[in-house]
Tab-separated table of C-alpha atoms in Angstrom:
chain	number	residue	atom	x	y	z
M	1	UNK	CA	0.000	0.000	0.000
M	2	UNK	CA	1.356	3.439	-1.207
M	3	UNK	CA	0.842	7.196	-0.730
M	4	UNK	CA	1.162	9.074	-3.572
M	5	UNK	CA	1.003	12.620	-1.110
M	6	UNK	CA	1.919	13.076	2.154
M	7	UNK	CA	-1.823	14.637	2.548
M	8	UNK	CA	-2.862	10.707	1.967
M	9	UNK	CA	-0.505	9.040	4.399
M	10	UNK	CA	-3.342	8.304	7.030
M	11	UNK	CA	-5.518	7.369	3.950
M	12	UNK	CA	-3.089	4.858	2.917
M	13	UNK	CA	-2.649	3.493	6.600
M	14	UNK	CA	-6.422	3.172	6.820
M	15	UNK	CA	-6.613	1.033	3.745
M	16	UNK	CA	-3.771	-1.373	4.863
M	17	UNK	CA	-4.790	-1.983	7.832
M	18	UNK	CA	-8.221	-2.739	6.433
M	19	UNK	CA	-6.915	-5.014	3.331
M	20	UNK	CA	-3.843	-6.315	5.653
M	21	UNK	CA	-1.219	-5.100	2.922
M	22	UNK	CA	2.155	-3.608	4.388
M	23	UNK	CA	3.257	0.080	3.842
M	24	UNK	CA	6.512	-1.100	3.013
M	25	UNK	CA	7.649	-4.371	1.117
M	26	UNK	CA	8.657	-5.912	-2.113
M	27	UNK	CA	5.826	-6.867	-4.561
M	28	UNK	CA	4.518	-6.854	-8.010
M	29	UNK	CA	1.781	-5.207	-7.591
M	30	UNK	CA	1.114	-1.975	-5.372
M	31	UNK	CA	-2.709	-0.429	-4.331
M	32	UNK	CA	-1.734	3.566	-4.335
M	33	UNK	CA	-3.739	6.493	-3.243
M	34	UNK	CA	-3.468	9.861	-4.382
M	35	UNK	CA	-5.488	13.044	-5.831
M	36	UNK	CA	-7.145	10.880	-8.184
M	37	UNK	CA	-8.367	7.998	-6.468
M	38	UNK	CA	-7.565	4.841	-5.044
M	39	UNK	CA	-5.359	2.504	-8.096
M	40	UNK	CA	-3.962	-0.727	-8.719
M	41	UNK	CA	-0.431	-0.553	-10.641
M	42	UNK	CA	1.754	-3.056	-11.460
M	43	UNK	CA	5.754	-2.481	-9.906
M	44	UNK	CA	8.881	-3.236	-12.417
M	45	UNK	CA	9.789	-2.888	-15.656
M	46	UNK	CA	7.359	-2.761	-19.117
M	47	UNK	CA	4.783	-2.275	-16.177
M	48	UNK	CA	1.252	-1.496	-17.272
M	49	UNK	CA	-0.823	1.652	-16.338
M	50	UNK	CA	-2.905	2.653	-13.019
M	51	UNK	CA	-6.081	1.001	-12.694
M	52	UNK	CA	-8.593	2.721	-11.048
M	53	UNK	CA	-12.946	3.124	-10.488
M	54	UNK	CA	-14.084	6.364	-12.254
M	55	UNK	CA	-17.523	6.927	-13.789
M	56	UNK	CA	-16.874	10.496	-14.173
M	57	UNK	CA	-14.891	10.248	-17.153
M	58	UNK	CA	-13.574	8.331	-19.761
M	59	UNK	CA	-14.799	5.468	-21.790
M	60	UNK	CA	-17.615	4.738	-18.965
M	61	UNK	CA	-18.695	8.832	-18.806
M	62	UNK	CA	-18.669	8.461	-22.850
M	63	UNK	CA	-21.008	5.149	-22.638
M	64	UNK	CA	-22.868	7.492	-20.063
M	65	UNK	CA	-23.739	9.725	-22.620
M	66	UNK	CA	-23.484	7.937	-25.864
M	67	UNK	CA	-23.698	4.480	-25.275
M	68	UNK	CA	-27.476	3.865	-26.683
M	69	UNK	CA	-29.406	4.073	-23.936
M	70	UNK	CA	-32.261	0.941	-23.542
M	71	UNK	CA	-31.469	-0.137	-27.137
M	72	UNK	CA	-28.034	-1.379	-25.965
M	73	UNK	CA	-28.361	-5.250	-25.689
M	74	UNK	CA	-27.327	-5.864	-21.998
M	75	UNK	CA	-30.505	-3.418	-21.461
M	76	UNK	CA	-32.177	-6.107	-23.473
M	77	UNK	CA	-30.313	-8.753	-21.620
M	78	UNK	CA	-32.022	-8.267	-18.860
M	79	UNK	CA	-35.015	-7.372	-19.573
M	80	UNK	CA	-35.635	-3.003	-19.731
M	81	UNK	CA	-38.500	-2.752	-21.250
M	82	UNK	CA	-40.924	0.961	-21.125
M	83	UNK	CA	-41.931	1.302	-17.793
M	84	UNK	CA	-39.485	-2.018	-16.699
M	85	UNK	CA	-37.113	-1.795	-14.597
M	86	UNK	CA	-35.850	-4.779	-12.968
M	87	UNK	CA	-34.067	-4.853	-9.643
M	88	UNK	CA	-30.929	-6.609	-10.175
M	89	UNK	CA	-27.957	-8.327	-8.626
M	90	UNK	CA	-24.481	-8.106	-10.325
M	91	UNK	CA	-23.298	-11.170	-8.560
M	92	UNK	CA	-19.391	-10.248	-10.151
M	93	UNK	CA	-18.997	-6.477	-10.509
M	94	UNK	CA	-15.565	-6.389	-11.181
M	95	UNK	CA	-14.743	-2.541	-12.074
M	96	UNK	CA	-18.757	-1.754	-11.689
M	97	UNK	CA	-19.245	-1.276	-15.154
M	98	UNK	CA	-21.798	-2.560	-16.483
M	99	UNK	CA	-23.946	-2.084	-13.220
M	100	UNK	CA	-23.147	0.938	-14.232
M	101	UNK	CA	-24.974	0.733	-17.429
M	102	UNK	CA	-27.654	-0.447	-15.952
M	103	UNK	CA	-27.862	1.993	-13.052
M	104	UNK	CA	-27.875	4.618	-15.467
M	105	UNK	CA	-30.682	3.282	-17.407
M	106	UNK	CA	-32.726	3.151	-13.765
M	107	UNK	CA	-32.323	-0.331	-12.488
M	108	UNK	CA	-31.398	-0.567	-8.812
M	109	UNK	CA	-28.743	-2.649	-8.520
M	110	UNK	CA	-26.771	-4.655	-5.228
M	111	UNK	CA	-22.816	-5.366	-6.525
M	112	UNK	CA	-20.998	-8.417	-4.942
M	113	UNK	CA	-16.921	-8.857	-5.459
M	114	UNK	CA	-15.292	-11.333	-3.838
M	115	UNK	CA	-11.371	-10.168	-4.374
M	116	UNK	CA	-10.465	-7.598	-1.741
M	117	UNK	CA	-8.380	-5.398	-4.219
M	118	UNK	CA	-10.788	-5.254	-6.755
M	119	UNK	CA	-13.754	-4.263	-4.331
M	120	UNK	CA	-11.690	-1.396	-2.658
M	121	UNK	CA	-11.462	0.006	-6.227
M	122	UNK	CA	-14.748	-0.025	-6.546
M	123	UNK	CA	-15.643	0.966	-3.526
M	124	UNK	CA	-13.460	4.097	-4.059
M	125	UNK	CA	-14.978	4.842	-7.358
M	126	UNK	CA	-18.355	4.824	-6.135
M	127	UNK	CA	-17.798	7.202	-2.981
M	128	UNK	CA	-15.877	9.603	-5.462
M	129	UNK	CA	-18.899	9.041	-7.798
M	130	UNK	CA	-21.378	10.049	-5.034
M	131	UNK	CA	-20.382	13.517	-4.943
M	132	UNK	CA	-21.087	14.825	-8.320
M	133	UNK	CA	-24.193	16.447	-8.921
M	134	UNK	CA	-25.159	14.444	-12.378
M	135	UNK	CA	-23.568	10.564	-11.643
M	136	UNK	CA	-24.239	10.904	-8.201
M	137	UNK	CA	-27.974	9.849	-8.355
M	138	UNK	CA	-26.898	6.942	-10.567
M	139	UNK	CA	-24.077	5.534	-8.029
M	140	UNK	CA	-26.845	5.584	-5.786
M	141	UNK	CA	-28.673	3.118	-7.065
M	142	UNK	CA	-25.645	0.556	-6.580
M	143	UNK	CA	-25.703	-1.425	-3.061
M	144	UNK	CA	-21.771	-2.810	-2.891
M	145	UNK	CA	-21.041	-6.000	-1.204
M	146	UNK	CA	-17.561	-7.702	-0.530
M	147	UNK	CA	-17.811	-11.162	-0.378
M	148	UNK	CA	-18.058	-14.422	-2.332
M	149	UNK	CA	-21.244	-14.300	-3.930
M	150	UNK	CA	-22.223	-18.426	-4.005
M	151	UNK	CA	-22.560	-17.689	-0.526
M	152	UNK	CA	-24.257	-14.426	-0.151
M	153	UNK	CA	-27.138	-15.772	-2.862
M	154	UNK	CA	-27.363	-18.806	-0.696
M	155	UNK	CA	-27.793	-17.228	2.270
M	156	UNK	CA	-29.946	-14.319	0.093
M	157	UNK	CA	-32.316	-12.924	2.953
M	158	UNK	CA	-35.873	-10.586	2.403
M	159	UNK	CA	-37.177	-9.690	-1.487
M	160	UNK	CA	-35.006	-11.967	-4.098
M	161	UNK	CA	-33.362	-9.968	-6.872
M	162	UNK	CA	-35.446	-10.176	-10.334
M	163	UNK	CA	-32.254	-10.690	-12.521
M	164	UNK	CA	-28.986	-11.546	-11.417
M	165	UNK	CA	-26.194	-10.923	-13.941
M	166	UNK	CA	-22.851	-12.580	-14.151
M	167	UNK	CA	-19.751	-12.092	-16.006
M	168	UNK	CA	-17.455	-14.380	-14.850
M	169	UNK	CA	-13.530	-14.703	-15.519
M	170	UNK	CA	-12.913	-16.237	-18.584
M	171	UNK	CA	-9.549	-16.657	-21.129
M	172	UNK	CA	-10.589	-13.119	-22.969
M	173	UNK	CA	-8.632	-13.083	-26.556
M	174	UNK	CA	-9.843	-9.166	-26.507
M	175	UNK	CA	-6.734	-7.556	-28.642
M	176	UNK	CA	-7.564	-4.068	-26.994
M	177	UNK	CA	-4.819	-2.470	-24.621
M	178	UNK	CA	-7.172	-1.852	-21.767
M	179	UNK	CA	-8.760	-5.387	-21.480
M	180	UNK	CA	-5.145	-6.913	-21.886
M	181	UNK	CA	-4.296	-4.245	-19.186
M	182	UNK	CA	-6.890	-5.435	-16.688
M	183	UNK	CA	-6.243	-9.330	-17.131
M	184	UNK	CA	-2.777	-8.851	-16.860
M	185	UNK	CA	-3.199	-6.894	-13.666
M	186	UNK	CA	-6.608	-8.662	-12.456
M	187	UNK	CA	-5.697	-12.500	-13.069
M	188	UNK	CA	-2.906	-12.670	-10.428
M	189	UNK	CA	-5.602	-11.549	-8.168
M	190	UNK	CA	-8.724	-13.088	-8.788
M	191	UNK	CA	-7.669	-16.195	-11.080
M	192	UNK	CA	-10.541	-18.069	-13.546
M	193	UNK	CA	-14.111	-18.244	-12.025
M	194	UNK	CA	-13.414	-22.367	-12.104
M	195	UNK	CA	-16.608	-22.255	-9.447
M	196	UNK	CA	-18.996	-20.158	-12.521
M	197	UNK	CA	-21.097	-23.813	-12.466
M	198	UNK	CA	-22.196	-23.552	-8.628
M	199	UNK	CA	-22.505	-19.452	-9.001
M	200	UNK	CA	-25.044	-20.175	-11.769
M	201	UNK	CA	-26.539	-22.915	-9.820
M	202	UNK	CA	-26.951	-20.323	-7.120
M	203	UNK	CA	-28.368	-17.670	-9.190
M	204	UNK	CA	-30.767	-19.794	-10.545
M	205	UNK	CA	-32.171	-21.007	-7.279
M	206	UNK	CA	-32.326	-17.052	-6.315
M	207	UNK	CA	-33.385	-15.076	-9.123
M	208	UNK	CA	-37.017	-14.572	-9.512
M	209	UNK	CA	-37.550	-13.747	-13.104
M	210	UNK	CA	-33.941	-14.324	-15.351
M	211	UNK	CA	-30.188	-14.413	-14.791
M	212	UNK	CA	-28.337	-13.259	-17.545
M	213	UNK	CA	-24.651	-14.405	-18.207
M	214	UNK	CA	-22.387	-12.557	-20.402
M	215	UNK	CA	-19.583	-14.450	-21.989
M	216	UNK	CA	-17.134	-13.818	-25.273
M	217	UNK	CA	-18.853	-14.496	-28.046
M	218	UNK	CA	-17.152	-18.058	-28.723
M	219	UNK	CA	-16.931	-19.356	-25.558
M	220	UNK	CA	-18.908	-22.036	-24.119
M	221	UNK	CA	-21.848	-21.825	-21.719
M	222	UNK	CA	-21.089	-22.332	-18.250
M	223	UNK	CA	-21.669	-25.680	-17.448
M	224	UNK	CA	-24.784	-26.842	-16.274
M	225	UNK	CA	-28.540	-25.756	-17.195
M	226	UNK	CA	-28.448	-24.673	-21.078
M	227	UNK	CA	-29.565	-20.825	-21.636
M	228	UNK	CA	-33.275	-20.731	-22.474
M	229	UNK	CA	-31.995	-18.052	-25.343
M	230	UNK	CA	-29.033	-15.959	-26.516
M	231	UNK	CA	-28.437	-12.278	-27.300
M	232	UNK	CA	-25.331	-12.228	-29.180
M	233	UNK	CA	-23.212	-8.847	-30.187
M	234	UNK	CA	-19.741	-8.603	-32.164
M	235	UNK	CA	-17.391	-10.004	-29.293
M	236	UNK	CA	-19.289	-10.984	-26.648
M	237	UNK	CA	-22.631	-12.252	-26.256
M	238	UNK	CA	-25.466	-13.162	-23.462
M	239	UNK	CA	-26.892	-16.025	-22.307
M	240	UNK	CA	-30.220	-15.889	-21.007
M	241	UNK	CA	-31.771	-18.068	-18.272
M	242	UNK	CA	-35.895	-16.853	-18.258
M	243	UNK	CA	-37.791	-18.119	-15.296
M	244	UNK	CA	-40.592	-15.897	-15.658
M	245	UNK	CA	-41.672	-12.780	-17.521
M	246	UNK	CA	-40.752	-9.398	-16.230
M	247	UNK	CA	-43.570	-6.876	-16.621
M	248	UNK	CA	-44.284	-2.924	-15.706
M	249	UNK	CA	-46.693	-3.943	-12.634
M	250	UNK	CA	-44.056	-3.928	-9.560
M	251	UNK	CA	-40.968	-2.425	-11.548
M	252	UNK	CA	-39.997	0.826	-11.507
């Protein structure tokens, strides 16, 4: 754990204590707080950028404004229709992304990360988020929690989620620099999703009207219960698991 200014010392003292990571050691990888944020970076030589949470600006701020609004097909995915707005689970946010899509588009959402790192990012980006006047209200509809999500569906108390989404881990062949960026930094940390079989099995005991898995557009379905139908883009593609119809009555 690393200050980037001495004004974030007792920030960065905070966070390692929290995450148990040492102030001062030799590693690969670093979690570093500054002006900007909290950010991942990888130490050495031929290292790869900062990552960091930030739906202010960017490509997610850009998607914000110009990404298509309900006709983009994850709003399909799961299920925005006029006057539909399902409450949803994103059982593996990762960098909050698309919950961020979907938050946007009015969908209340409840994140879940297992990996420590990851979720502090996140965690980070939404606080920062919650401050400006125009994302503010969106961040607000997303609920984070840190832990393994087989276990926090199983153990799912009150009103069950209408979708849950997934993304899990998988072997991306993406050629862009920012997705090779993120595996190279995120697969140390969090590894392949080798338990995506029992996390579907989980979200389909849970989910009260669909789960929706997104995957790369080649790749197998998670093993298991076939997808009742697919939606399927350019590089990636979703598989959808309907257990009943969503409608306006109950949605916002």
């Amino acid at each position: 754990m690393e200050s980037l200014d001495p004004a974030f010392d007792l920030a960065a003292s905070k966070w390692a204590e929290r995450l148990g990571l040492p102030l001062e050691a030799e590693a690969e990888f670093a979690l570093q707080i500054g002006r900007e944020g909290l950010q991942l970076v990888e130490l050495g030589q031929n290292a790869a950028g900062p990552i960091r949470v930030d739906f202010l600006t960017g490509a997610v701020a850009h998607r914000r404004l110009y990404g298509g609004g309900n006709g983009q097909m994850i709003a399909k995915a799961v299920g925005i229709q006029p006057r539909v707005r399902p409450v949803a689970v994103d059982a593996t946010a990762g960098l909050g992304r698309d919950a961020f899509v979907l938050a946007r588009l009015g969908c209340e959402l409840t994140l879940i990360e297992r990996q420590p790192l990851i979720s502090a990012l996140l965690e980070d980006g939404l606080q920062r988020a919650l401050a400006d006047s125009e994302v503010g209200p969106i961040v607000a509809r997303m609920r984070l929690i840190v832990g393994d999500a087989i276990d926090i569906l199983s153990a799912w108390n009150g009103e069950p989620p209408q979708v849950i989404y997934l993304d899990p881990m998988f072997p991306h062949r993406d050629k862009t620099s920012l997705v090779k960026k993120e595996m190279r930094l995120f697969r140390p940390l969090a590894g392949d999703d080798d338990d995506a079989p029992a996390l579907l099995e989980a979200a389909l005991a849970l989910a009260s009207h669909r789960v929706v898995v997104k995957r790369p557009r080649k790749a197998p379905a998670i093993a298991g219960k076939p997808p009742g139908y697919v939606l399927e883009g350019k590089s990636s593609r979703f598989d959808i698991y309907p257990k009943k119809s969503l409608k306006a009555k109950g949605c916002g």
